[in-house]
Protein backbone atom coordinates (compact mmCIF):
# COMPACT_ATOMS: atom_id res chain seq x y z
CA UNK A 1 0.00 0.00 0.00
CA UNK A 2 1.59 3.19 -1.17
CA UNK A 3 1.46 6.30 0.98
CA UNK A 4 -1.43 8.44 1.58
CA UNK A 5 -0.54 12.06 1.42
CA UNK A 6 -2.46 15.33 1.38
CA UNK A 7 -2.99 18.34 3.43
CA UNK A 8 -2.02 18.82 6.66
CA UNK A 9 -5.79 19.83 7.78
CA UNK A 10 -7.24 17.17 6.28
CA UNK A 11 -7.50 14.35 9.53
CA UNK A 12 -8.12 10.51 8.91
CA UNK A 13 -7.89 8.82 12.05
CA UNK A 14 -9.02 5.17 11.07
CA UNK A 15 -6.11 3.59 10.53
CA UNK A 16 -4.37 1.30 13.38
CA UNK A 17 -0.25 0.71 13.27
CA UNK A 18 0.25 -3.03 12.78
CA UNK A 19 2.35 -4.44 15.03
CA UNK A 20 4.96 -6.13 13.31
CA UNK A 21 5.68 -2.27 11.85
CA UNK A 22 5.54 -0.64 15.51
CA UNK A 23 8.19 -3.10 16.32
CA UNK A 24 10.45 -2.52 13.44
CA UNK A 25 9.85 1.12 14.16
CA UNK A 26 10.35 1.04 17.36
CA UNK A 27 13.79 -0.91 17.66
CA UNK A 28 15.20 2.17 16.76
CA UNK A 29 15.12 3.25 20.08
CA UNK A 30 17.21 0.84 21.34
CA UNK A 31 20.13 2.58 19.77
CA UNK A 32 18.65 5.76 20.75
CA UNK A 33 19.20 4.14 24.54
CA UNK A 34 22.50 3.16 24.15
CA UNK A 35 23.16 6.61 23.10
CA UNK A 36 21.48 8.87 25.98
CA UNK A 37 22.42 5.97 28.62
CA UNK A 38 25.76 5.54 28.55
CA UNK A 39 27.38 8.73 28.10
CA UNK A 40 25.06 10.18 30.52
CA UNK A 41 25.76 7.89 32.99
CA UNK A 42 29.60 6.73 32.35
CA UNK A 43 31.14 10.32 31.24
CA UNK A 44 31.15 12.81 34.21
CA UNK A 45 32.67 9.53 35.96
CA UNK A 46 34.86 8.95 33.32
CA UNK A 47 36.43 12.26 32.99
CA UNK A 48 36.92 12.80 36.72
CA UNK A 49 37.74 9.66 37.49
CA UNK A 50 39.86 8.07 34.76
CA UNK A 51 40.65 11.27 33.02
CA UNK A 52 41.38 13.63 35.98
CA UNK A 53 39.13 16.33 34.73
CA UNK A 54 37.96 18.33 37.49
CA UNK A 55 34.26 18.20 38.11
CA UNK A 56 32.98 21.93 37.16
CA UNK A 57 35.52 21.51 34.02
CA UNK A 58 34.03 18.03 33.38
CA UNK A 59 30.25 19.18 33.56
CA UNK A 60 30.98 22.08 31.07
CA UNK A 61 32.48 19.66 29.10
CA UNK A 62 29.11 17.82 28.49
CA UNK A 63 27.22 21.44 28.80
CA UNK A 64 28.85 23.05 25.77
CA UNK A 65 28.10 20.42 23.31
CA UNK A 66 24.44 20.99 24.26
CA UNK A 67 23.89 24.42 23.50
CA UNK A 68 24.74 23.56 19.67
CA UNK A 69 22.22 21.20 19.70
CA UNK A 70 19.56 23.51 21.05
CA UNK A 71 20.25 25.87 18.31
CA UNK A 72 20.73 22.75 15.73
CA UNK A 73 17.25 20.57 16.55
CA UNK A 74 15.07 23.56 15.73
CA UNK A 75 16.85 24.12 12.65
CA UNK A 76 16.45 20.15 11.33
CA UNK A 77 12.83 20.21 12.57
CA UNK A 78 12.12 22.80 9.79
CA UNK A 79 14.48 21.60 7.04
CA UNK A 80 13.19 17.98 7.84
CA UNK A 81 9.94 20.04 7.18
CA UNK A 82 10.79 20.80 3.90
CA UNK A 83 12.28 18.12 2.75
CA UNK A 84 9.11 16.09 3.38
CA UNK A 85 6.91 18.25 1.46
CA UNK A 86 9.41 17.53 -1.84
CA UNK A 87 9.99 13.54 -0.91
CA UNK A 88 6.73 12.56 0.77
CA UNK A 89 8.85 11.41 3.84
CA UNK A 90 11.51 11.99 5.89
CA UNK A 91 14.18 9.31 5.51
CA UNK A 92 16.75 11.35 3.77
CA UNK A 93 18.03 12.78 7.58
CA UNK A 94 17.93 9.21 9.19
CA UNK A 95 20.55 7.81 6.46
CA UNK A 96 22.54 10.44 7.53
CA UNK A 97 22.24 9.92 11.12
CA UNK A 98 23.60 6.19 10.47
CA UNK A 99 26.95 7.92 10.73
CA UNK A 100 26.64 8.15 14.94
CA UNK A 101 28.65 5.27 15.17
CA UNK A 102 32.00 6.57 14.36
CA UNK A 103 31.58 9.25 16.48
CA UNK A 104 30.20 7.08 19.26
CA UNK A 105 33.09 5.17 19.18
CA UNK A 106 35.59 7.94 19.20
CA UNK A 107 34.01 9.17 22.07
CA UNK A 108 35.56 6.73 24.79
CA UNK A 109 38.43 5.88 22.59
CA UNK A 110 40.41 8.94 24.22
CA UNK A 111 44.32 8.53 23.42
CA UNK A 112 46.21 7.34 25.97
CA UNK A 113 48.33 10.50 26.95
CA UNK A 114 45.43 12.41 27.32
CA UNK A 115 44.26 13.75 30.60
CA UNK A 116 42.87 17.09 32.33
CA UNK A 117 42.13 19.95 30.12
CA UNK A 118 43.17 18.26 26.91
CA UNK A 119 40.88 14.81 27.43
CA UNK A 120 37.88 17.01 28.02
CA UNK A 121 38.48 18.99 24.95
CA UNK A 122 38.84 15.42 22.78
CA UNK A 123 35.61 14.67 24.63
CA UNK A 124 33.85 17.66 24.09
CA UNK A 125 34.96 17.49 20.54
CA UNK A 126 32.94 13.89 19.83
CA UNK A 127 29.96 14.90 22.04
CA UNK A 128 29.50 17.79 19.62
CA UNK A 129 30.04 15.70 16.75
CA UNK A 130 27.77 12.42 17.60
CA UNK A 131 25.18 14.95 19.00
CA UNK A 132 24.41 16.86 15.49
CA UNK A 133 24.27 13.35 13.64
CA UNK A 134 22.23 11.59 16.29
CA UNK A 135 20.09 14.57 15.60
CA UNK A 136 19.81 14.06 12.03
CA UNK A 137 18.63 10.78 13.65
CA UNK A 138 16.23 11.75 16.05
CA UNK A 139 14.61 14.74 15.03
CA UNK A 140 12.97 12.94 11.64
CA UNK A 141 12.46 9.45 13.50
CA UNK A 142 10.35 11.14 16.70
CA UNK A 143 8.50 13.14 14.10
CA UNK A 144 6.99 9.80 12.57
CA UNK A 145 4.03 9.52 15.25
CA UNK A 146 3.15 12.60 14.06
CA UNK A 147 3.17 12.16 10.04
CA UNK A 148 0.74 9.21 10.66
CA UNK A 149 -2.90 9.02 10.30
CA UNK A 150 -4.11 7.94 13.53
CA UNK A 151 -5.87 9.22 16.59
CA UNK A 152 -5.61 9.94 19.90
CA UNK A 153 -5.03 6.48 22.00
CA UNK A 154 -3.27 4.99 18.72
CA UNK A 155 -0.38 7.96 18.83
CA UNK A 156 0.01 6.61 22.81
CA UNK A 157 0.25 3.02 21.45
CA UNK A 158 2.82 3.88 18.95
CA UNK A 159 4.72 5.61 21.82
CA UNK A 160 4.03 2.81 24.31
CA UNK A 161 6.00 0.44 21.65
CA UNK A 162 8.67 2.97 21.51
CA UNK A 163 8.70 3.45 25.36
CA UNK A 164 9.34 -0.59 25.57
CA UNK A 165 12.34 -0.93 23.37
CA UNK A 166 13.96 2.57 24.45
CA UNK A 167 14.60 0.84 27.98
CA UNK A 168 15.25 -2.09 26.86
CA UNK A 169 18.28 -0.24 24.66
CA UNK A 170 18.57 1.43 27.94
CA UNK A 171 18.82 -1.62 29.89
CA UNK A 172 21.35 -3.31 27.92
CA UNK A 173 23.38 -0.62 27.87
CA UNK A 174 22.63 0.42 31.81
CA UNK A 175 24.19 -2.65 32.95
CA UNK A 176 26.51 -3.86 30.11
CA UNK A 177 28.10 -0.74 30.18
CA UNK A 178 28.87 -0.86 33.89
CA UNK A 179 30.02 -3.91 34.08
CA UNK A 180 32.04 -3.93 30.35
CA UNK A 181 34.29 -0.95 32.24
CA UNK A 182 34.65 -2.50 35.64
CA UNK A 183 38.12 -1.93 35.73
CA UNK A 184 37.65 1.57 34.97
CA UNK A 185 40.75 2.48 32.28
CA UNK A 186 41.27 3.82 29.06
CA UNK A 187 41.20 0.11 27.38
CA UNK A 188 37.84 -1.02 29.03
CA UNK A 189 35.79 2.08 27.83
CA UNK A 190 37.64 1.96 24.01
CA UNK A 191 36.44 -1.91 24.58
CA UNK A 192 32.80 -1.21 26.01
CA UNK A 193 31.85 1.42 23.15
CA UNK A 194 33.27 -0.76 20.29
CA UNK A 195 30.71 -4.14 21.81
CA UNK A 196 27.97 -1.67 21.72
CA UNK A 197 28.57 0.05 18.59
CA UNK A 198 27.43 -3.02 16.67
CA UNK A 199 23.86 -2.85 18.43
CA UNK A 200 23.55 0.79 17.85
CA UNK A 201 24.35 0.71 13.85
CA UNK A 202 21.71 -2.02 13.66
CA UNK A 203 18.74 -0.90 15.42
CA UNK A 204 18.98 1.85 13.72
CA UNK A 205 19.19 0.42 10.17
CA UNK A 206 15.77 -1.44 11.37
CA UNK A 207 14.22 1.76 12.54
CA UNK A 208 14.60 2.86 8.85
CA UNK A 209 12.44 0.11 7.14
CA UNK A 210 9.79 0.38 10.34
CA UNK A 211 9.48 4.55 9.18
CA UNK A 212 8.56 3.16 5.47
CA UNK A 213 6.55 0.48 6.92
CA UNK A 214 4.42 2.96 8.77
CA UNK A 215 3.96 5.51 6.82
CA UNK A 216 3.08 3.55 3.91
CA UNK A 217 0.14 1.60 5.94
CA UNK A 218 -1.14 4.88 7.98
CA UNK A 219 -0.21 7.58 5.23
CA UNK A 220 2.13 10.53 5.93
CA UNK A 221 0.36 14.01 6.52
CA UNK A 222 2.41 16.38 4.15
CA UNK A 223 3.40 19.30 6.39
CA UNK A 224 2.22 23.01 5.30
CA UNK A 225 2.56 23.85 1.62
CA UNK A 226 3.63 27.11 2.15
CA UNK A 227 7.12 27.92 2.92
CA UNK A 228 8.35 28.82 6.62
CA UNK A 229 12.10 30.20 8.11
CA UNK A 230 13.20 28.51 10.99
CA UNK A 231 12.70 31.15 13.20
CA UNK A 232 8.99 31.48 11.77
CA UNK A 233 8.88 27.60 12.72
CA UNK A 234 10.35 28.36 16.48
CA UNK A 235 8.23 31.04 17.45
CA UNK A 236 4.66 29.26 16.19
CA UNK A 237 5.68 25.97 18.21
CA UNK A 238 6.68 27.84 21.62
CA UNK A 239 3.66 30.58 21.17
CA UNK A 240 1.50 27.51 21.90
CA UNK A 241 0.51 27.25 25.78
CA UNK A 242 -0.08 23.90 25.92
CA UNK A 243 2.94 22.69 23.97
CA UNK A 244 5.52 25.52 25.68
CA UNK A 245 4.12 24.12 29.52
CA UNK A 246 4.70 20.39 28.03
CA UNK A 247 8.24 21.28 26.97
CA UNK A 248 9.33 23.16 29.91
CA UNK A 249 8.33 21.05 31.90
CA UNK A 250 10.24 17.76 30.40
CA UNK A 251 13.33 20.30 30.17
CA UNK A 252 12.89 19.84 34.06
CA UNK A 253 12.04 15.92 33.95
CA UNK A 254 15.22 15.19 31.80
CA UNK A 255 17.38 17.20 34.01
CA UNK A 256 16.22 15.45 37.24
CA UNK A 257 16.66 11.83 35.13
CA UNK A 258 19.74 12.52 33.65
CA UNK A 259 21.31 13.99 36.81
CA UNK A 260 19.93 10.75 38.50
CA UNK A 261 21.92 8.62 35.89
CA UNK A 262 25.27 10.47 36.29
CA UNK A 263 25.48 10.62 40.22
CA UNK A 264 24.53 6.89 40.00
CA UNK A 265 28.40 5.54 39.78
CA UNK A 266 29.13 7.91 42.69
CA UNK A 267 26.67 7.00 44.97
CA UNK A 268 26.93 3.37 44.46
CA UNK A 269 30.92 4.02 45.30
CA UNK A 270 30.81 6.70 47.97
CA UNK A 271 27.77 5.81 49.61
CA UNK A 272 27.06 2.06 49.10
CA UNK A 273 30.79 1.35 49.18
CA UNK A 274 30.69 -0.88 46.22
CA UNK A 275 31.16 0.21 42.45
CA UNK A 276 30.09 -3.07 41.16
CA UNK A 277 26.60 -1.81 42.41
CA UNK A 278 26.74 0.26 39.54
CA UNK A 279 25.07 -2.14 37.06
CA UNK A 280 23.02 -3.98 39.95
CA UNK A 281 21.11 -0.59 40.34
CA UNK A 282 20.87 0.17 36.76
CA UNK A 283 19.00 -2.69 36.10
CA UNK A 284 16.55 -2.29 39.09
CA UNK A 285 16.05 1.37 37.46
CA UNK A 286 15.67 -0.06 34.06
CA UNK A 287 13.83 -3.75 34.14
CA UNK A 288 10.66 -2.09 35.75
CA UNK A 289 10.85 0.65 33.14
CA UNK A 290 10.80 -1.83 30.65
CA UNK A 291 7.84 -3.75 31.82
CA UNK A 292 5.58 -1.10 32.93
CA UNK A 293 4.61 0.56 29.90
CA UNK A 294 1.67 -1.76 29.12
CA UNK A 295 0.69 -0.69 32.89
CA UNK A 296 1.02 2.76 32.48
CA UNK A 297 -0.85 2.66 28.73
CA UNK A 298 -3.73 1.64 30.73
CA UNK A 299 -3.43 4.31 33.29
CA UNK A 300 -3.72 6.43 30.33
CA UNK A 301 -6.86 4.94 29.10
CA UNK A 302 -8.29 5.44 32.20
CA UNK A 303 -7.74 9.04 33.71
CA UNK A 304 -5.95 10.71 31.20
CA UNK A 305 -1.89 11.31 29.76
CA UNK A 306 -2.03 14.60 31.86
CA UNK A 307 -3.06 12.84 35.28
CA UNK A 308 -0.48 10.00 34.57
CA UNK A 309 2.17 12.14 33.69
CA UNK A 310 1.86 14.41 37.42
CA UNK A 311 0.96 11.06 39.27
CA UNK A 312 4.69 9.45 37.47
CA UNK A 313 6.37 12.81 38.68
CA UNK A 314 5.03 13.08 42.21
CA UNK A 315 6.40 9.09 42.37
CA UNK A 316 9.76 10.47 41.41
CA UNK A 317 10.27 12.91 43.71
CA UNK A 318 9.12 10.79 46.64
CA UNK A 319 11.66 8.14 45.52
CA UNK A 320 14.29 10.31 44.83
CA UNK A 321 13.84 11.81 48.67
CA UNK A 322 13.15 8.23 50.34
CA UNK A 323 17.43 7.63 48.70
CA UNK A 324 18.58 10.19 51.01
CA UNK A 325 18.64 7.12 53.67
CA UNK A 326 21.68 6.28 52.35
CA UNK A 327 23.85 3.47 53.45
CA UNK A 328 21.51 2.47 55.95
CA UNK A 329 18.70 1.34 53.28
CA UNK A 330 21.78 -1.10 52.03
CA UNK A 331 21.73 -2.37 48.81
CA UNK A 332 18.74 -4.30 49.00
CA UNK A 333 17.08 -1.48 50.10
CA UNK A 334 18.40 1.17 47.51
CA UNK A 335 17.40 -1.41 44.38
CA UNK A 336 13.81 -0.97 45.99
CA UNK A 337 13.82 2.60 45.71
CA UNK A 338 15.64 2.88 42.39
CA UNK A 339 12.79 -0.33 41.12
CA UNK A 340 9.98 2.06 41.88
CA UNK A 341 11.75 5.24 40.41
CA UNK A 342 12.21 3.05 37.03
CA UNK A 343 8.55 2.25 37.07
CA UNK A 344 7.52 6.16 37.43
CA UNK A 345 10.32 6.83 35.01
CA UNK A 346 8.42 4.50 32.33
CA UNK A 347 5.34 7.15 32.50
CA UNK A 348 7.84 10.13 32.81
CA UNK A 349 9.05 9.08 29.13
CA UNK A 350 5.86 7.75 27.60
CA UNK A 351 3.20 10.26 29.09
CA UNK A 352 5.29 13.28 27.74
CA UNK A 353 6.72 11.87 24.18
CA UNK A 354 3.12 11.08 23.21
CA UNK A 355 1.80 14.21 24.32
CA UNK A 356 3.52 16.03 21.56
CA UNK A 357 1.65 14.30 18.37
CA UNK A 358 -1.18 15.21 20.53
CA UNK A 359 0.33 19.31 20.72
CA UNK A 360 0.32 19.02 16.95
CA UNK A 361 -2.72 17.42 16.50
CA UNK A 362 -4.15 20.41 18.47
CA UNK A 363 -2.30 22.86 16.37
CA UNK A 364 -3.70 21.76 13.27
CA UNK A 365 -7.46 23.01 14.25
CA UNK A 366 -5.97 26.21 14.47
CA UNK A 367 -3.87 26.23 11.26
CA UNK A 368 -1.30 24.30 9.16
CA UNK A 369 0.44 22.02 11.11
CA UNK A 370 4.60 22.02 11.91
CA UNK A 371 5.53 19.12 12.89
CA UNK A 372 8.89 18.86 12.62
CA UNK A 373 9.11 22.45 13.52
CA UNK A 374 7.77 20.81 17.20
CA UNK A 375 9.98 17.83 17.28
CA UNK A 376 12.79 20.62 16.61
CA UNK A 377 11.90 22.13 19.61
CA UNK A 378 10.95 18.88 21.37
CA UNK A 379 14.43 16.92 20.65
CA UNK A 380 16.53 20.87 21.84
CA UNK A 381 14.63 20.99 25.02
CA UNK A 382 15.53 17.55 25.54
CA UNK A 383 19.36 17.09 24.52
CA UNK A 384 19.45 20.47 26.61
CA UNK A 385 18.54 18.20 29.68
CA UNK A 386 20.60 15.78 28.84
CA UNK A 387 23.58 17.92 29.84
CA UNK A 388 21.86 20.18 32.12
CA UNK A 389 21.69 17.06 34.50
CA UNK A 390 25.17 15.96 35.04
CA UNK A 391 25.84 19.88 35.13
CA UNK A 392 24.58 20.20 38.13
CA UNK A 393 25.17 17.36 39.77
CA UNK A 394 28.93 18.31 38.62
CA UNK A 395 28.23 21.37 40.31
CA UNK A 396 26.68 20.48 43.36
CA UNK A 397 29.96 17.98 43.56
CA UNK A 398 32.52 20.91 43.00
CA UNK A 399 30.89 23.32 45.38
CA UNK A 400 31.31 20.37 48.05
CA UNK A 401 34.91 20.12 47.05
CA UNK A 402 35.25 16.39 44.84
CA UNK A 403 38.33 15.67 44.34
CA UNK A 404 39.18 14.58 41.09
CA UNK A 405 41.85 11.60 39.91
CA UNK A 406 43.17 9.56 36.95
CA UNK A 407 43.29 6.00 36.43
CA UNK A 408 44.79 4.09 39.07
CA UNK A 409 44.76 6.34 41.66
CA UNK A 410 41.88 7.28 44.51
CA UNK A 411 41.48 9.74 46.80
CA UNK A 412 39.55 9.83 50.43
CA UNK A 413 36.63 12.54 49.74
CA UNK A 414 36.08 15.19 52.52
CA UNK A 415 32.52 14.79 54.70
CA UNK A 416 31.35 17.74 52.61
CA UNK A 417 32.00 16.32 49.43
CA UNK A 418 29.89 13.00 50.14
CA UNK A 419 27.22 15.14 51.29
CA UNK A 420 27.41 16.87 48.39
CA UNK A 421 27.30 13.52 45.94
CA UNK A 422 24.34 12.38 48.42
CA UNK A 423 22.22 15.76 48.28
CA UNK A 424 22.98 15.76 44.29
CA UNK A 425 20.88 11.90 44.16
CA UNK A 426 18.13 12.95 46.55
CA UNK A 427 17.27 16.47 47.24
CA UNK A 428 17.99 18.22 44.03
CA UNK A 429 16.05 16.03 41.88
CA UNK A 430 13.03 16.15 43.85
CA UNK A 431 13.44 19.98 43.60
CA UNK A 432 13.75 20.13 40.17
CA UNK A 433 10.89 17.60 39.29
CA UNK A 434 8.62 19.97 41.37
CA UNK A 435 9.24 22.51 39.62
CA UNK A 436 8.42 19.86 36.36
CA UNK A 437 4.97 19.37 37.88
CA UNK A 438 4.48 23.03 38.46
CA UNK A 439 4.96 23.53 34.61
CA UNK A 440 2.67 20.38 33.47
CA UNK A 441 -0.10 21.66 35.81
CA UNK A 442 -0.55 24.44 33.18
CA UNK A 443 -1.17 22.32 30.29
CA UNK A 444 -4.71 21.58 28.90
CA UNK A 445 -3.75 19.25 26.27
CA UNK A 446 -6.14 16.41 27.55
CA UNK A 447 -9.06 18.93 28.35
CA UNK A 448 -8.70 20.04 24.61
């Protein structure tokens, strides 16, 4: 069945996703994963513990990278834009987003005389470079849900499949990656990224026949005719209430879940007294996220993605306070807490990423329709928390005076700077996912 294509205000909603295409679809995000889990949680530890970066120096090192991207997503959303209305899809930018693996694998391959100042530039250097193509990747792939023709509870299904195989990619890398770089040198992370390089390039390639698949079954809604400048693009996705309180407040959700991820290595080291934790609790985070989506797709059905998301948020900041405990909860203990924080991370992720087809599908009753102008704006807010996370948990460690070292050697940490690396697990995130629930309270997505 060939594509169905026509105006953007035109709305058939009939058609249902089969499954065998949602799962070829969806396998892309299990590169995606491997991708946004690793680095986020193996490279503030890597550079100040292998690479003897200092901690403010090493969180500006993943900052930086990110404020290209914020101007860059935007940017792809509209040319992806364009490019659609000339090819009737968007595969062109996904072919060129196959090229992530090179950089991915430069990225922990850091030359062996390298430390301080110089490894964080290297470092810096391939975040910049693997985030721009796993844009090209991302922007045109997260788009999809929107192209299709389908309604309201089939865009959450189409998400929910996503949701699934995005922690499984973040499961296998969560706890491969961990325990791939036990010994914590130079060789083990070249070694780790090369074993997971393979499983990147290949979901991806997948993802790429799933987009046809989809949008050949569902039809592909052909953006607006008429021509549109970036900024044009920018300004009509954040003058929208609903979608501007939906982004803002993920730009708080993927701060508070990526800051979560990076001080995880520390506080199973520093608090726990055992790195090897380090996978154990990753895959207590991540093996409830990946079975609870079904759950949480019928929590939708029932009171709403709006009620789901606040209930998945107020469960993450009671978690995230309940780890403050510390070494008296034990391991045992701490897997518990981290198990239910996966589970409320599962609606975090699905609750807000299908929220946005919905944003557009609101749009379009008011005028031609931008999708890829909002995925733009969607994937920036969200590679901006990517990095604003370990930033300040970087931050919160240098202001308590972390120590830095290089491979092979350790240091005994001050009281101040393991209550720092404690406070930065518990206290901050809960602040900063308040603040998240403050800004979803204001949209009316559902209500529309």
């Amino acid at each position: 069945m060939t594509a169905v294509t026509g105006r953007t205000g035109e709305h058939d909603t009939s058609a249902r996703p089969r499954t065998g295409d949602l799962t070829l679809y969806a396998t892309g995000s299990i590169g995606m994963g491997v991708w946004v889990t690793v680095p986020g949680l193996l490279l503030l530890y890597f550079l100040t513990r292998t690479l003897g970066v200092p901690a403010l120096l090493a969180g500006t090192t993943l900052l930086l990278p990110k404020i290209v991207d914020v101007v860059v997503h935007p940017l792809l959303g509209s040319l992806t834009d364009r490019r659609a209305r000339r090819a009737g899809h968007r595969r062109g930018l996904l072919r060129v987003g196959l090229w992530l693996t090179v950089a991915w694998i430069a990225l922990f391959s850091v030359p062996g005389g390298l430390s301080g100042t110089p490894a964080a530039l290297w470092v810096g250097g391939c975040c910049v470079a693997g985030n721009l193509l796993f844009a090209c990747f991302q922007v045109p792939y997260l788009t999809t849900p929107s192209d299709l023709r389908i309604g309201y509870h089939e865009r959450t299904r189409v998400f929910m499949f996503r949701m699934v195989f995005l922690t499984l990619g973040l499961l296998v890398a969560g706890v491969a990656a961990p325990a791939l770089m036990a010994s914590g040198g130079h060789r083990a992370y070249a070694r780790m990224a090369l074993l997971l390089a393979g499983l990147l390039i290949a979901s991806q390639l997948v993802a790429l026949t799933g987009v046809r698949r989809l949008t050949e079954h569902c039809g592909f809604r052909l953006p607006d005719e008429r021509a549109h400048s970036a900024r044009d693009d920018i300004r009509a996705a954040w003058r929208d209430r609903d979608f501007r309180a939906l982004a803002l407040s993920y730009l708080c959700t993927g701060t508070t879940t990526h800051l979560f991820l990076a001080a995880v290595p520390f506080y199973t080291e520093y608090v726990l007294d055992d790195r090897r934790l380090t996978a154990v609790l990753m895959g207590a985070f991540l093996v409830p996220a990946t079975v609870a989506g079904p759950g949480w797709l019928r929590v939708s059905r029932r009171i709403g993605k709006q009620n789901g998301l606040l209930l998945s948020q107020a469960a993450f900041v009671a978690g995230s306070l309940a780890l403050a405990a510390g070494g008296r909860l034990g391991a045992a203990g701490a897997a518990v807490l981290v198990a239910a924080l996966g589970t409320a991370f599962a609606g975090l992720q699905l609750f807000a990423f299908s929220m946005v087809p919905d944003a557009v599908a609101a749009a379009e009753t008011r005028g031609p329709a931008r999708a890829g102008a909002y995925t733009g704006v969607w994937t920036a807010t969200e590679a901006a928390s990517t990095a604003l996370g370990p930033y300040v948990y970087a931050t919160v460690l240098a202001l308590g005076g972390f120590v830095s070292t290089t491979e092979g050697r350790s240091v005994r940490q001050s009281h101040a700077a393991q209550l720092g690396l404690l406070l930065g697990i518990t206290v901050v995130p809960a602040v900063f996912m308040a603040v998240a629930m403050a800004c979803q309270r204001r949209c009316r997505l559902d209500r529309r």
